[in-house]
Amino acid sequence: MSYRKCWLVLIFIFLSISAHAQLQSPSEFLGYELGSEWTPHHKVMDYFWHAAEQSPLVEGESYGETYEGRQLMVVYIASEENVDQLEQIRTDNLKRTGLIDGEPANNQTAIVWLSYNVHGNETSSSEAAMKTLYELTRPDNDRTKQWLQNTVVIMDPMLNPDGRDRYVHWYKETVGADPNIHEAAREHHEPWPNGRTNHYYFDLNRDWAWLTQKESRQRLAKYQQWMPHIHVDFHEQGHNAPYYFAPAAKPFHNAITDWQEEFQYTIGRNHAKYFNENGWLYFTREVFDLFYPSYGDTYPIFNGAIGMTYEQGGQVGLSIKLQEGDTLTLDDRLTHHHTTGLSTVETASKHAGDLVREFEEYYEQSNTEPAGKYKTFIIKGDNNPDKIRSLFALLDRHQVRYGKAKTDRSLEGYNYATGKSEDIQVTEDDYLVSAFQPKSVLARVLFEPQPQLEDSVTYDITAWEQHYAFGLEGYALTERLEVEVADTPQQANPDPVSVTGQPYAYLLPWKDIADAKALAALLKEDINVRFTQKEIRLDGETYQPGTLVIPRADNQNLNPQFDQLVQQVATEHHRDLVTVSTGFAASGVDFGSSSVRYLAKPHVALLSGRGTSSNRVGEVWHFFDQQVDYPLTMINTDYFENIDLDNYDVLILPAGRYSDILGEGKMKELKAWVLSGGKLIALGRSNAFLAGKEGFKLKKKEIETDSLDQQRRNTYGGNQRKRISEFNSGSIYKIAMDPTHPLAFGYGDDYFSLKRNAAAYGFLENGWNVGFAKEDAHMSGFIGYKAKEKLQDTLTFGVQEMGEGSIIYLVDNPLFRAFWHNGKLLFGNAVFLVGN
């Protein structure tokens, strides 16, 4: 071959490789037309990494993985010049907030964050993400190139890979050669638990503030590094609904600024322009409000951004016939999301200077003139240190600053425990969260005693205050107090526990869920444990009911490893391990008393599957698997009929529809199991199923119906308002407790409960009314006046003894969304202590 021919071949090979290495469209890369089938997680990730490798406008970054090991990642999209300056743009933006020190450069680059597929079965958005990524980076797209001159776009293509793959794999197994457009077809009806939630069946779109899930914590860490000016969460709603985009519905939380509200209109008008051109139906200002702080739109808003939810009709297969006769396809759905995604970037670019300036002013006000009634929030220093640490761990993740009081002061403040303003004492040992800080608005939202609703028609719970959630005493002050930098209370026993000799017994106080986790570890090591039902005074110390007693006499079979095992558990769980040399109490009961009960190692089962609420099942699963690390057997309702309950000591009923699951025969077996020593725990709405059934002492309390005259005055248009009067979506109640009962061990006379509905039950006539709502029990959040009347003097937590066993009625679910920290010990009491 001649020299010239060799060069021609080499040039041809080079051009072929170069052409092959160029950025491909999603359809070219995937090998099928985008919108013709679902794209599984790994292929979506592959395409985003492909864009990062091939486009000079894209930089990719992995930020974690899911519980099932799937990758989480983001890409940064900007002009070539700005891609080289991403770190400068990022740090300049954080300097505007005051979260890091220094003066920002005069850079007017807007930061837009687009989040896709937080609900796994709302699948069109990740498909749209690929198309949007391509259009933003396509070399011949001059329009988007112009936007990227002053805008950085951050895209998270899939917030919930586990849920999405659960849906996608099910659909691929279910669909035939061609999609079936009829609504009745099985491909439009997912089986339990469906793909909406993550591995533990948690709704990640309600976890932004609480960060109970691994995915949420990893995502927020990355979000905090950027603090974008706009954040969009892409969703789907019922398939017959037109597209929804900003502006959002009322009520708005009153912490939302006029600018944030106005800019939603600016964005909405730009979207409407494109939807009008294409003749697509849409709606705004309905249904999706901005109040609950843990959504993907509200959390960014309370961090200074323009937060928005976009909702496309969907949650079905590849194509479906609509009520008006048209067919909605996956291509339609992703195209609509793609359109609003690009429109958002376009609007941000047009108003980049305004966005940056308003964002900077937002944080300037936060640091110097914070809005809101209260300026300082107090956490008393003598609270349980485990609870303080748990709260501060959450505040650290949100970059909410705290410290200690500089001096002792006598002031007037709002007492969370009483719900009243009164004279209070602040000491140098107390912790303070000041409103004068970068995260002022978020701090206000988390600690405000009574968040104000401008309208009672809202989408979610209306109360979440953190003193109540963590079981902490404290105050809210209208006065600013100076805060001194202070560390979080130290964990007990940072070094290995060292004990000399051979103690008669070890004691572990029972005050927090951390103690329940230590108990679970002891039981897993087959260490025999007791707990005291009465107060013990020994060596000058008083040990409250619930204190764990680990006697050497009960653990002779573990010698010589007994001491090592107990001390190892205490060290690993940072517990204050008390050693005693005698079982003879100075006062109260001795260790051999019948009031120091042997704590049998429970075998726990949870009913799950079809008919049960997957969210409520997930909360229990997560409690055992991730919070206390104790074995749990999940039994599906499909085969529950054939299960021998004698293999279990505890059966948990989450909320569900049980009429088909627990028929007459199974109910008879269930009662026989309880009579012979089983423990049945009814959570939340499952109590409604048991109420009034033979042998169960729980009875519903009915609300009085309207008079005939009132019924005549009722109107169709006023029906929603009428129903609101009977409604309680989620408010905080002060529950009177019986601290002498094992279900209430670790608590005082009161417990603050998140009450999520108006389900009202009378007191148990033959049972223990451990927790109940008195007349003035309502503390925070909206509740209709009729619901409030109905809930007066009603049971919240009760225990019925049935033969050798017991039934525990937990009318309020203490595990709701895993964020009500103070309820977790109560559930631990139900599992481990009650009935022993």
Short mmCIF file of C-alpha atoms in Angstrom, two decimals, residues 631-814:
data_model
loop_
_atom_site.label_atom_id
_atom_site.label_comp_id
_atom_site.label_asym_id
_atom_site.label_seq_id
_atom_site.Cartn_x
_atom_site.Cartn_y
_atom_site.Cartn_z
CA PRO A 631 -35.19 -9.17 63.57
CA LEU A 632 -38.62 -8.75 62.01
CA THR A 633 -40.61 -11.29 60.00
CA MET A 634 -42.81 -9.68 57.35
CA ILE A 635 -45.76 -11.90 56.46
CA ASN A 636 -47.74 -11.17 53.32
CA THR A 637 -51.50 -11.20 53.42
CA ASP A 638 -51.61 -13.54 50.39
CA TYR A 639 -50.55 -16.48 52.55
CA PHE A 640 -51.36 -15.21 56.04
CA GLU A 641 -54.27 -17.67 56.23
CA ASN A 642 -51.76 -20.53 56.33
CA ILE A 643 -49.38 -19.04 58.93
CA ASP A 644 -49.08 -20.62 62.36
CA LEU A 645 -49.13 -17.65 64.73
CA ASP A 646 -47.70 -19.71 67.56
CA ASN A 647 -44.27 -19.10 66.03
CA TYR A 648 -44.54 -15.42 67.00
CA ASP A 649 -44.99 -13.46 70.21
CA VAL A 650 -45.91 -10.12 68.62
CA LEU A 651 -48.04 -9.37 65.57
CA ILE A 652 -48.21 -5.81 64.22
CA LEU A 653 -51.19 -4.63 62.18
CA PRO A 654 -50.34 -1.51 60.11
CA ALA A 655 -53.10 0.58 58.55
CA GLY A 656 -54.97 -1.43 55.97
CA ARG A 657 -58.24 -2.88 54.71
CA TYR A 658 -58.63 -6.09 56.67
CA SER A 659 -62.17 -7.26 55.99
CA ASP A 660 -60.99 -9.68 53.28
CA ILE A 661 -57.75 -10.60 55.06
CA LEU A 662 -59.02 -11.28 58.56
CA GLY A 663 -62.20 -13.19 57.93
CA GLU A 664 -64.22 -14.94 60.61
CA GLY A 665 -61.95 -17.98 60.77
CA LYS A 666 -58.70 -16.04 60.96
CA MET A 667 -60.13 -13.63 63.52
CA LYS A 668 -61.09 -16.58 65.72
CA GLU A 669 -57.54 -17.92 65.39
CA LEU A 670 -56.10 -14.47 66.11
CA LYS A 671 -58.10 -14.11 69.33
CA ALA A 672 -57.12 -17.61 70.44
CA TRP A 673 -53.47 -16.68 69.85
CA VAL A 674 -53.84 -13.55 72.00
CA LEU A 675 -55.65 -15.50 74.72
CA SER A 676 -52.73 -17.92 74.89
CA GLY A 677 -50.16 -15.13 75.34
CA GLY A 678 -49.78 -13.33 71.99
CA LYS A 679 -49.43 -9.56 71.72
CA LEU A 680 -51.32 -7.72 68.98
CA ILE A 681 -50.26 -4.15 68.18
CA ALA A 682 -52.76 -2.10 66.15
CA LEU A 683 -51.23 0.96 64.48
CA GLY A 684 -53.18 3.99 63.30
CA ARG A 685 -56.14 3.24 61.10
CA SER A 686 -56.00 -0.50 61.73
CA ASN A 687 -57.72 0.29 65.03
CA ALA A 688 -60.88 1.13 63.10
CA PHE A 689 -61.06 -2.47 61.91
CA LEU A 690 -60.81 -3.89 65.43
CA ALA A 691 -63.19 -1.39 67.04
CA GLY A 692 -66.52 -2.93 67.98
CA LYS A 693 -65.58 -6.48 67.06
CA GLU A 694 -66.41 -9.26 69.49
CA GLY A 695 -63.83 -9.51 72.25
CA PHE A 696 -62.20 -6.14 71.46
CA LYS A 697 -62.98 -3.38 73.94
CA LEU A 698 -62.17 -0.49 71.61
CA LYS A 699 -65.27 1.54 70.64
CA LYS A 700 -65.65 4.40 68.18
CA LYS A 701 -66.92 7.76 69.34
CA GLU A 702 -69.29 9.15 66.75
CA ILE A 703 -69.73 12.83 65.91
CA GLU A 704 -73.17 14.40 66.09
CA THR A 705 -74.83 14.86 62.69
CA ASP A 706 -76.16 18.18 61.43
CA SER A 707 -79.66 19.17 62.37
CA LEU A 708 -82.34 18.94 59.71
CA ASP A 709 -82.33 22.73 59.42
CA GLN A 710 -78.54 22.78 58.84
CA GLN A 711 -78.80 20.03 56.24
CA ARG A 712 -81.29 22.16 54.31
CA ARG A 713 -78.81 25.07 54.28
CA ASN A 714 -75.89 22.99 53.00
CA THR A 715 -74.84 23.90 49.45
CA TYR A 716 -72.90 22.03 46.80
CA GLY A 717 -70.35 24.86 46.51
CA GLY A 718 -69.83 24.96 50.25
CA ASN A 719 -69.39 21.20 50.64
CA GLN A 720 -65.59 21.31 50.80
CA ARG A 721 -65.65 23.94 53.53
CA LYS A 722 -68.21 21.91 55.46
CA ARG A 723 -66.02 18.81 55.28
CA ILE A 724 -63.03 20.82 56.49
CA SER A 725 -64.84 21.44 59.78
CA GLU A 726 -64.69 17.68 60.40
CA PHE A 727 -61.13 17.32 59.17
CA ASN A 728 -57.75 16.91 60.85
CA SER A 729 -54.94 16.33 58.37
CA GLY A 730 -52.19 16.46 60.99
CA SER A 731 -52.01 18.51 64.16
CA ILE A 732 -50.16 18.22 67.47
CA TYR A 733 -51.99 17.14 70.61
CA LYS A 734 -50.89 17.09 74.23
CA ILE A 735 -51.70 13.60 75.46
CA ALA A 736 -52.11 12.88 79.17
CA MET A 737 -50.12 9.75 80.02
CA ASP A 738 -50.14 7.17 82.78
CA PRO A 739 -46.38 6.91 83.44
CA THR A 740 -46.89 3.91 85.73
CA HIS A 741 -47.87 1.68 82.77
CA PRO A 742 -45.08 -0.02 80.78
CA LEU A 743 -46.42 1.49 77.54
CA ALA A 744 -45.52 4.93 78.94
CA PHE A 745 -42.17 4.07 80.54
CA GLY A 746 -39.56 6.69 79.72
CA TYR A 747 -42.17 9.44 79.51
CA GLY A 748 -43.60 11.86 82.03
CA ASP A 749 -47.18 12.92 82.56
CA ASP A 750 -47.52 14.26 79.01
CA TYR A 751 -46.61 13.20 75.49
CA PHE A 752 -47.00 15.35 72.39
CA SER A 753 -48.54 13.33 69.61
CA LEU A 754 -48.99 13.94 65.90
CA LYS A 755 -52.69 13.25 65.39
CA ARG A 756 -53.39 12.72 61.71
CA ASN A 757 -57.14 12.33 61.51
CA ALA A 758 -60.34 12.77 63.46
CA ALA A 759 -60.75 9.10 64.36
CA ALA A 760 -62.11 9.20 67.92
CA TYR A 761 -62.38 6.30 70.36
CA GLY A 762 -63.90 6.12 73.81
CA PHE A 763 -62.04 5.06 76.93
CA LEU A 764 -61.55 1.34 77.49
CA GLU A 765 -64.00 0.11 80.10
CA ASN A 766 -61.94 -2.99 80.83
CA GLY A 767 -58.38 -2.02 80.00
CA TRP A 768 -55.66 0.53 80.57
CA ASN A 769 -56.18 4.03 79.19
CA VAL A 770 -52.50 4.88 79.00
CA GLY A 771 -52.75 8.02 76.86
CA PHE A 772 -55.74 10.21 76.17
CA ALA A 773 -56.68 13.66 74.88
CA LYS A 774 -58.32 16.01 77.32
CA GLU A 775 -60.53 18.97 76.48
CA ASP A 776 -57.76 21.49 75.67
CA ALA A 777 -55.29 19.01 74.19
CA HIS A 778 -54.83 20.68 70.79
CA MET A 779 -51.47 22.49 70.64
CA SER A 780 -50.51 23.28 67.04
CA GLY A 781 -51.72 22.93 63.46
CA PHE A 782 -55.11 23.21 61.82
CA ILE A 783 -58.08 21.14 62.93
CA GLY A 784 -61.76 21.70 62.07
CA TYR A 785 -63.96 22.78 64.93
CA LYS A 786 -66.17 19.70 64.72
CA ALA A 787 -63.14 17.40 64.68
CA LYS A 788 -61.72 19.25 67.66
CA GLU A 789 -64.94 18.74 69.62
CA LYS A 790 -65.04 15.09 68.63
CA LEU A 791 -61.49 14.41 69.86
CA GLN A 792 -62.06 15.75 73.36
CA ASP A 793 -61.74 13.07 76.04
CA THR A 794 -60.76 10.28 73.65
CA LEU A 795 -58.33 7.39 73.81
CA THR A 796 -54.95 7.76 72.13
CA PHE A 797 -53.02 4.79 73.52
CA GLY A 798 -54.57 1.86 75.33
CA VAL A 799 -53.86 -1.70 76.41
CA GLN A 800 -56.45 -4.46 76.72
CA GLU A 801 -55.55 -7.67 78.47
CA MET A 802 -57.10 -10.72 76.85
CA GLY A 803 -56.41 -14.00 78.63
CA GLU A 804 -52.63 -14.42 78.84
CA GLY A 805 -52.03 -11.92 76.07
CA SER A 806 -52.72 -8.29 75.25
CA ILE A 807 -53.91 -5.91 72.56
CA ILE A 808 -52.18 -2.56 72.23
CA TYR A 809 -54.19 0.19 70.58
CA LEU A 810 -51.91 2.89 69.14
CA VAL A 811 -54.55 5.18 67.67
CA ASP A 812 -51.90 7.76 66.74
CA ASN A 813 -49.11 6.17 64.74
CA PRO A 814 -45.86 7.06 66.57
#
